[in-house]
mmCIF file of C-alpha atoms in Angstrom:
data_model
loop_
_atom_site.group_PDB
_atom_site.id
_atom_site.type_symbol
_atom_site.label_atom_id
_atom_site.label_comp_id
_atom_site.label_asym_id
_atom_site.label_seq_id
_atom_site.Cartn_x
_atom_site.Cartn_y
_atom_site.Cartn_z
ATOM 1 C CA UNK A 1 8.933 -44.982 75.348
ATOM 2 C CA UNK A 2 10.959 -42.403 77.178
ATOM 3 C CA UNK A 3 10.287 -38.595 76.579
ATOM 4 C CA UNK A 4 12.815 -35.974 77.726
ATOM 5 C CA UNK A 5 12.243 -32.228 77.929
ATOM 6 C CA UNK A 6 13.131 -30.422 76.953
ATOM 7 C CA UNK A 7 15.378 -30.929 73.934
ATOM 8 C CA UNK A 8 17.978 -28.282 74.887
ATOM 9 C CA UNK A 9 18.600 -26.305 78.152
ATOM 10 C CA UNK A 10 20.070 -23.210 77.839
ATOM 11 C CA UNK A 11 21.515 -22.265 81.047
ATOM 12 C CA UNK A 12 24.758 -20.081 82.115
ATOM 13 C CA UNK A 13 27.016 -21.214 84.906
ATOM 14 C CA UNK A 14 25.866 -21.102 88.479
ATOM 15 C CA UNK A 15 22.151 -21.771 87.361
ATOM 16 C CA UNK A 16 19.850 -24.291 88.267
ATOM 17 C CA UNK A 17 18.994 -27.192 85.847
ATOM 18 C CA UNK A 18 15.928 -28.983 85.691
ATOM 19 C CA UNK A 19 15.527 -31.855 83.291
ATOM 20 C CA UNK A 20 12.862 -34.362 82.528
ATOM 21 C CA UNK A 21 12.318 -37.998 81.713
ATOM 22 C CA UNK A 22 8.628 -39.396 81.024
ATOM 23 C CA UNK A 23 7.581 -42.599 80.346
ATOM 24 C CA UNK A 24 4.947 -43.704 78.447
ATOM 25 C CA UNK A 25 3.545 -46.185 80.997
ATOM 26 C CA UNK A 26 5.047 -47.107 85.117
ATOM 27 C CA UNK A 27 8.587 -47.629 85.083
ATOM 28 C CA UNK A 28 8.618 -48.242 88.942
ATOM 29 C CA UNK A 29 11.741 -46.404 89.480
ATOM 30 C CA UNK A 30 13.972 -48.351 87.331
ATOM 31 C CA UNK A 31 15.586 -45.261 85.705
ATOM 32 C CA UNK A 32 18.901 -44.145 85.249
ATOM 33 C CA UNK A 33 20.572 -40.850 84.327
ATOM 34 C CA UNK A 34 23.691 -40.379 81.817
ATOM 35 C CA UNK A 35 25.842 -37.588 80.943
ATOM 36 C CA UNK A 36 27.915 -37.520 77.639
ATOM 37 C CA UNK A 37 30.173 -34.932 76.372
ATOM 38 C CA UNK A 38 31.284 -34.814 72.917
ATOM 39 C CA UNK A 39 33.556 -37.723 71.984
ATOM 40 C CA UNK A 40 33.029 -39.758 75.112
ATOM 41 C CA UNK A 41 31.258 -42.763 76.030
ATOM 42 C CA UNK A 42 28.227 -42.094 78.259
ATOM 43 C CA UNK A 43 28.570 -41.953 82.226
ATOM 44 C CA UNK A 44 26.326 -43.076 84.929
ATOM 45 C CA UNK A 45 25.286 -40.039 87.272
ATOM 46 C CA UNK A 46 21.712 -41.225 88.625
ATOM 47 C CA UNK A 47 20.889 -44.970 89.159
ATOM 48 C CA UNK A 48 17.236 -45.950 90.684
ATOM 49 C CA UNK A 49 15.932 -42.706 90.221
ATOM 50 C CA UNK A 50 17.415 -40.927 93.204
ATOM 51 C CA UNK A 51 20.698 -43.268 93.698
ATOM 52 C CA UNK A 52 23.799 -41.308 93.169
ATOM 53 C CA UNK A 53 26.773 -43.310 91.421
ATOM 54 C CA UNK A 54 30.292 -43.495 92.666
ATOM 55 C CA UNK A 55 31.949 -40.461 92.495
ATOM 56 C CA UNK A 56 29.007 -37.906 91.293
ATOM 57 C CA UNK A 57 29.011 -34.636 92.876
ATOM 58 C CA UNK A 58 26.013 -33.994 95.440
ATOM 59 C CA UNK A 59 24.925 -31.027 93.421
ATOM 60 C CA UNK A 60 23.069 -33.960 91.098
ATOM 61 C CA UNK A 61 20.069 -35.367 92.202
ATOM 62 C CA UNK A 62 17.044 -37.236 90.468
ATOM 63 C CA UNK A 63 13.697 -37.826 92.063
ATOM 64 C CA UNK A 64 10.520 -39.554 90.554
ATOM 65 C CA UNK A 65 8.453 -42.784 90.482
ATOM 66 C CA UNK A 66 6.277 -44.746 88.276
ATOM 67 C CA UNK A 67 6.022 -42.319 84.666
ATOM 68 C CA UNK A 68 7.714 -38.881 85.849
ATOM 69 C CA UNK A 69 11.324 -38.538 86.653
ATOM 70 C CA UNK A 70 13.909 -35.412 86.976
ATOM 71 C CA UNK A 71 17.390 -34.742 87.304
ATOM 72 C CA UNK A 72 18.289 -31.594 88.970
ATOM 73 C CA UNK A 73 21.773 -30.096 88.735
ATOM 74 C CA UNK A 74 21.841 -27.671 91.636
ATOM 75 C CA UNK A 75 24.465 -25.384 90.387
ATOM 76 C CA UNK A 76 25.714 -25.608 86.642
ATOM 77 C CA UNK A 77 29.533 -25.696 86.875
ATOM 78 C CA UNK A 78 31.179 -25.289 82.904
ATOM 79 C CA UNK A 79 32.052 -29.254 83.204
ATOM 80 C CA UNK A 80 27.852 -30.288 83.422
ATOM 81 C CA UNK A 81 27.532 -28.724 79.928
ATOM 82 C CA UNK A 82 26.788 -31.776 78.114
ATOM 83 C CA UNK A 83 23.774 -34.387 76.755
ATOM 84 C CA UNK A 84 21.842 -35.972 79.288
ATOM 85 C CA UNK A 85 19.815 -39.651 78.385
ATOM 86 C CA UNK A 86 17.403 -41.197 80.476
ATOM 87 C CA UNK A 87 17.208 -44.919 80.497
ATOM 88 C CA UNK A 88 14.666 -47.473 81.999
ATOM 89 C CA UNK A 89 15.189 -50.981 83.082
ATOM 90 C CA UNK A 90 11.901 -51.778 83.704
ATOM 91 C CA UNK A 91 10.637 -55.280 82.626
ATOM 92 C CA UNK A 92 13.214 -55.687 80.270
ATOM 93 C CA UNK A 93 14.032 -56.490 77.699
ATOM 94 C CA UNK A 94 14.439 -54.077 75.648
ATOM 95 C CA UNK A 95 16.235 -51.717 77.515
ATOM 96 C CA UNK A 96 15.272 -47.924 76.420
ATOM 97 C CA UNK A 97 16.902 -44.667 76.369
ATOM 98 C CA UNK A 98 15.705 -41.048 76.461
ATOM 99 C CA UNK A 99 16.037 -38.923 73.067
ATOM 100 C CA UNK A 100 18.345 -36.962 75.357
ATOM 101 C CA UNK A 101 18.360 -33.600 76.965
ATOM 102 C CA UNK A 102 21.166 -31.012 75.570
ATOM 103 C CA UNK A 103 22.349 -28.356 78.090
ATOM 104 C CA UNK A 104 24.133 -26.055 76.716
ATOM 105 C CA UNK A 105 25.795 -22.590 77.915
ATOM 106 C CA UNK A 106 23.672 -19.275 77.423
ATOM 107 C CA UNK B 1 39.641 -51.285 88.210
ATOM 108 C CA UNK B 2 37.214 -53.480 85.414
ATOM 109 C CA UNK B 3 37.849 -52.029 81.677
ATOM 110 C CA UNK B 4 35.915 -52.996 78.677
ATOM 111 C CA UNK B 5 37.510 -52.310 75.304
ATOM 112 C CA UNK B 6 35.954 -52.515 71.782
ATOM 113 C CA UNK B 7 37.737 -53.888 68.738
ATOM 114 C CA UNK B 8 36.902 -55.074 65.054
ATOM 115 C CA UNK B 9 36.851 -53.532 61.510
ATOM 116 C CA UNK B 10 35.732 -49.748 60.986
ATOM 117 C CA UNK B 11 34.024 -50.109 58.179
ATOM 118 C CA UNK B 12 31.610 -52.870 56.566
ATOM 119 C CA UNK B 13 30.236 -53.131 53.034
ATOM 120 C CA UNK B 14 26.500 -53.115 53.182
ATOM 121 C CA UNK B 15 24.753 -56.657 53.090
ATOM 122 C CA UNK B 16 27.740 -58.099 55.174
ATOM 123 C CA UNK B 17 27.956 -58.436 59.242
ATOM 124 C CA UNK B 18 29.094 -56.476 61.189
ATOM 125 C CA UNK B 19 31.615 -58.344 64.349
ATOM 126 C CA UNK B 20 32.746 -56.548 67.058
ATOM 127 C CA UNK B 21 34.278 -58.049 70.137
ATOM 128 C CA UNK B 22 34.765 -56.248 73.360
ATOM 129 C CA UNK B 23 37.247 -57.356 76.018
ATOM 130 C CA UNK B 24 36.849 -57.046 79.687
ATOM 131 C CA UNK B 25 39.749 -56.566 81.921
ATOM 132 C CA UNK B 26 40.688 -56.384 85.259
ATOM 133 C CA UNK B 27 38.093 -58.999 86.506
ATOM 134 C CA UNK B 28 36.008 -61.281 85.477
ATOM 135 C CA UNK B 29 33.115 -61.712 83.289
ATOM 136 C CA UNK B 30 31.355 -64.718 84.646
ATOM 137 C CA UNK B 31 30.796 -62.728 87.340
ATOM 138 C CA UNK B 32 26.603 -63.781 88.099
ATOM 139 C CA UNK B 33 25.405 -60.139 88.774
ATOM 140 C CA UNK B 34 26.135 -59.050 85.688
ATOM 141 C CA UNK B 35 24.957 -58.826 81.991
ATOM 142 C CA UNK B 36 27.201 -57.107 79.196
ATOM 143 C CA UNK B 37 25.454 -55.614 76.487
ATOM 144 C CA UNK B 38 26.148 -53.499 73.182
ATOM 145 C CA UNK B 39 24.831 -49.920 73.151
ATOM 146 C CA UNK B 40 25.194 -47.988 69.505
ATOM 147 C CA UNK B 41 24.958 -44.360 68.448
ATOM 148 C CA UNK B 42 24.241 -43.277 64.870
ATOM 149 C CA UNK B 43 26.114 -40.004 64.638
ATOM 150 C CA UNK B 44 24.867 -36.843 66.157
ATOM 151 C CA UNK B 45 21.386 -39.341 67.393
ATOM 152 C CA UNK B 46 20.808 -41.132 70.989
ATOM 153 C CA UNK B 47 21.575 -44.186 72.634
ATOM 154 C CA UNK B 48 20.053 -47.151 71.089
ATOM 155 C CA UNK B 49 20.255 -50.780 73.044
ATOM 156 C CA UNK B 50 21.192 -53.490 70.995
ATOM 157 C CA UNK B 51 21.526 -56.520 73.642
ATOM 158 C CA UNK B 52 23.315 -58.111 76.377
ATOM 159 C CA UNK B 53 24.630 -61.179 77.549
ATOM 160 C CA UNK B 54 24.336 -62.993 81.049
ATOM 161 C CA UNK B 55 28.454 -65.431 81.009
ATOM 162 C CA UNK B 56 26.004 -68.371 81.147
ATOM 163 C CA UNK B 57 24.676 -67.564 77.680
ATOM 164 C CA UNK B 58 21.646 -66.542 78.270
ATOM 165 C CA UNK B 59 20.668 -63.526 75.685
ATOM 166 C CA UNK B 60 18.380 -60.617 75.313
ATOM 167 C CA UNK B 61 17.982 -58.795 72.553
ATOM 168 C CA UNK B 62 16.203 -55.641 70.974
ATOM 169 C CA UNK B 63 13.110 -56.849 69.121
ATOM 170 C CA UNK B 64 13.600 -53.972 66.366
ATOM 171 C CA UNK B 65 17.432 -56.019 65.527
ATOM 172 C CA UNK B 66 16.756 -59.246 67.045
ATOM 173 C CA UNK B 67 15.977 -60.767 63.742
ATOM 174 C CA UNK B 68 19.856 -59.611 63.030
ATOM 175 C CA UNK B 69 21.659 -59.977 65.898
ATOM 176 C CA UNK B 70 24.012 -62.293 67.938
ATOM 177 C CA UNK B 71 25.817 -61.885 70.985
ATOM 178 C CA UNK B 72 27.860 -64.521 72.047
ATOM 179 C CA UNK B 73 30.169 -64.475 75.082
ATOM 180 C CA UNK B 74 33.413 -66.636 75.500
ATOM 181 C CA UNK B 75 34.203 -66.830 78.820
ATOM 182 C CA UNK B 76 37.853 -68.661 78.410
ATOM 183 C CA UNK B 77 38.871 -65.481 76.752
ATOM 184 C CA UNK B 78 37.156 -63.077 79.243
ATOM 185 C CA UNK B 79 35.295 -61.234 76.142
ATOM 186 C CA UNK B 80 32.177 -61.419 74.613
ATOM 187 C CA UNK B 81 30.970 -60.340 70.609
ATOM 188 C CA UNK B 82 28.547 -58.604 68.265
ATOM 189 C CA UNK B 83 27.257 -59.864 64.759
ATOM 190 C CA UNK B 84 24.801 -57.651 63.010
ATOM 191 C CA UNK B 85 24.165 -59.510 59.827
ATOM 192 C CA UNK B 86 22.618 -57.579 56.748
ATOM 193 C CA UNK B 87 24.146 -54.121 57.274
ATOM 194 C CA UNK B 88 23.043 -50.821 55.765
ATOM 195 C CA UNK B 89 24.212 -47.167 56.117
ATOM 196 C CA UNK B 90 21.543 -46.961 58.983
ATOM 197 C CA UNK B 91 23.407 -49.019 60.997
ATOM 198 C CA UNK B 92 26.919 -46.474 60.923
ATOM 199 C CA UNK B 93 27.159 -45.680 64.712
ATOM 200 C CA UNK B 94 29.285 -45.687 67.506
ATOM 201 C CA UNK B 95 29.366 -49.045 69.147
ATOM 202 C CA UNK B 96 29.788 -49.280 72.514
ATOM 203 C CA UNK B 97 30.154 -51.840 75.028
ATOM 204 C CA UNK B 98 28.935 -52.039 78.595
ATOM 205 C CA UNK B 99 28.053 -53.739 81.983
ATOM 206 C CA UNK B 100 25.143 -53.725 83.715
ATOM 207 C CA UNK B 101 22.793 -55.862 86.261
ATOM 208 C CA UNK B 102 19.515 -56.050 88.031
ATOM 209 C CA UNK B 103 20.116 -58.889 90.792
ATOM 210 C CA UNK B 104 22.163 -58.988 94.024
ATOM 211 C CA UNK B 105 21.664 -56.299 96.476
ATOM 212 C CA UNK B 106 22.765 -53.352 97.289
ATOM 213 C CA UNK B 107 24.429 -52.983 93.167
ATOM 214 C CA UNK B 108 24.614 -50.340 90.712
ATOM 215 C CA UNK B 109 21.123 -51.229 88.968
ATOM 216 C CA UNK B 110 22.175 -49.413 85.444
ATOM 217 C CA UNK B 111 25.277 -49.288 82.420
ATOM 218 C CA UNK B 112 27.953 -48.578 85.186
ATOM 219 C CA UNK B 113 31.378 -49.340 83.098
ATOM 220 C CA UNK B 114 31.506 -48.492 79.626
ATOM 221 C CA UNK B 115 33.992 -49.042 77.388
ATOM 222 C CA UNK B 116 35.291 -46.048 74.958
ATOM 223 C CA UNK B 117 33.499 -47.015 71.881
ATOM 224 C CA UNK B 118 33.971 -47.644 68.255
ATOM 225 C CA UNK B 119 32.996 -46.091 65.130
ATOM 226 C CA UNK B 120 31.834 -48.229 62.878
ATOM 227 C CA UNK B 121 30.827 -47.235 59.492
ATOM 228 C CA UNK B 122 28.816 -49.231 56.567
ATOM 229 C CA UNK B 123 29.586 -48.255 53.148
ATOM 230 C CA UNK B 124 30.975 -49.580 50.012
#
C-alpha cells in the first residue's frame, strides 16, 4: 500500500513543494511519480525514484529508498498545479498507485 | 513518436462486459521490453491498475479483478484489449491505456506513454 501526504498542498506560485509517498513495506526504489491535470491522462515526471523523464523540467526532483519517497518541486510555476500519484513497481504484480497528492494554488 | 489510442462502447448495462481495445501506433508492440496494461479511474478517485500484457501473451493481472478480467493482445493488428465481465456502476471510470517495462537497460522503468483515455460508464 502506498500512502501520500498530504492530501492537498496549498501552495502559491514561486513556493516550494514537498510531497510524500510511503509504502507500507521496501519498495527498493521502484517508484514513479505522475502529474495529472484535470481532463488529461496522467504523465510520467519521476521514474526510479530520482530518474527524471524526458522532457521534465529540473526544478522536479524525487529522492528516497526502500518505504519513504518525495517529490520536490523547487519552484511552483501556475502549470505544476495539479494531482500528483505515486506508483510502485516493486515485485509485481499488482502494480499500485498512491491515493494522490492535490496541489492546489493558495 | 509511439501513440496508444482507446476505443469501444461508452456505456455498458450492468451484468454485461465491458471491451475496450487500445491501438498502438507509430511502432510496434511486440517490442520485448515492454508490457501494455489498462489503468482506470472512477470519477473524481485515483489510479487503479487493472493489468498488462507482455506481445508474447503472457498476462498479469490485479488480484482484486482478476477473477473478471482478460487482456488479450493481437499482435497482427498492432493492438491489444480489455474484457471486464460482470459490470456494475463501481466499475464507471476512465479507462486508460499504457506502456510500461522493467527489463533492458538503461529504460524508462514506469507508465511512460499513455494514451488519452475513455470514459466508460455502466448503467442501464
Amino acid at each position: 500500500v502506498l500512502t501520500q501526504s498530504p492530501a492537498t498542498l496549498s501552495l502559491s506560485p514561486g513556493e516550494r513543494a514537498t510531497l510524500s509517498c510511503r509504502a507500507s513495506e521496501s519498495v527498493s526504489s521502484y517508484l514513479a511519480w505522475y502529474q495529472q491535470k484535470p481532463g488529461q491522462a496522467p504523465r510520467l515526471l519521476i521514474y526510479d525514484a530520482s530518474n527524471r523523464a524526458t522532457g521534465i523540467p529540473a526544478r522536479f526532483s524525487g529522492s528516497g529508498s526502500g518505504t519513504d519517497f518525495t517529490l520536490t518541486i523547487s519552484s511552483l510555476e501556475p502549470e505544476d498545479f495539479a494531482v500528483y500519484y505515486c506508483q510502485q513497481r516493486n515485485k509485481w504484480p499488482p502494480l499500485t498507485f498512491g491515493g494522490g497528492t492535490k496541489v492546489e494554488i493558495k | 513518436q509511439l501513440q496508444l489510442q482507446e476505443s469501444g462502447p461508452g456505456l455498458v448495462k450492468p451484468s454485461e462486459t465491458l471491451s475496450l481495445t487500445c491501438t498502438v501506433s507509430g511502432g510496434s508492440i511486440s517490442s520485448g521490453y515492454y508490457y501494455w496494461g489498462w489503468i482506470r479511474q472512477s470519477p473524481g478517485k485515483g489510479l487503479e491498475w487493472i493489468g498488462s500484457i507482455h506481445y508474447s501473451g503472457s498476462t498479469y493481472y490485479d488480484p482484486s479483478l482478476k477473477s473478471r478480467v482478460t487482456i488479450s493482445v493481437d499482435t497482427s493488428k498492432n493492438r491489444f484489449s480489455l474484457r471486464l465481465s460482470s459490470v456494475t456502476a463501481a466499475d464507471t471510470a476512465v479507462y486508460y491505456c499504457a506502456r510500461h517495462t522493467d527489463r533492458g537497460t538503461n529504460m524508462v522503468y514506469a507508465f511512460d506513454i499513455w494514451g488519452q483515455g475513455t470514459m466508460v460508464t455502466a448503467s442501464s
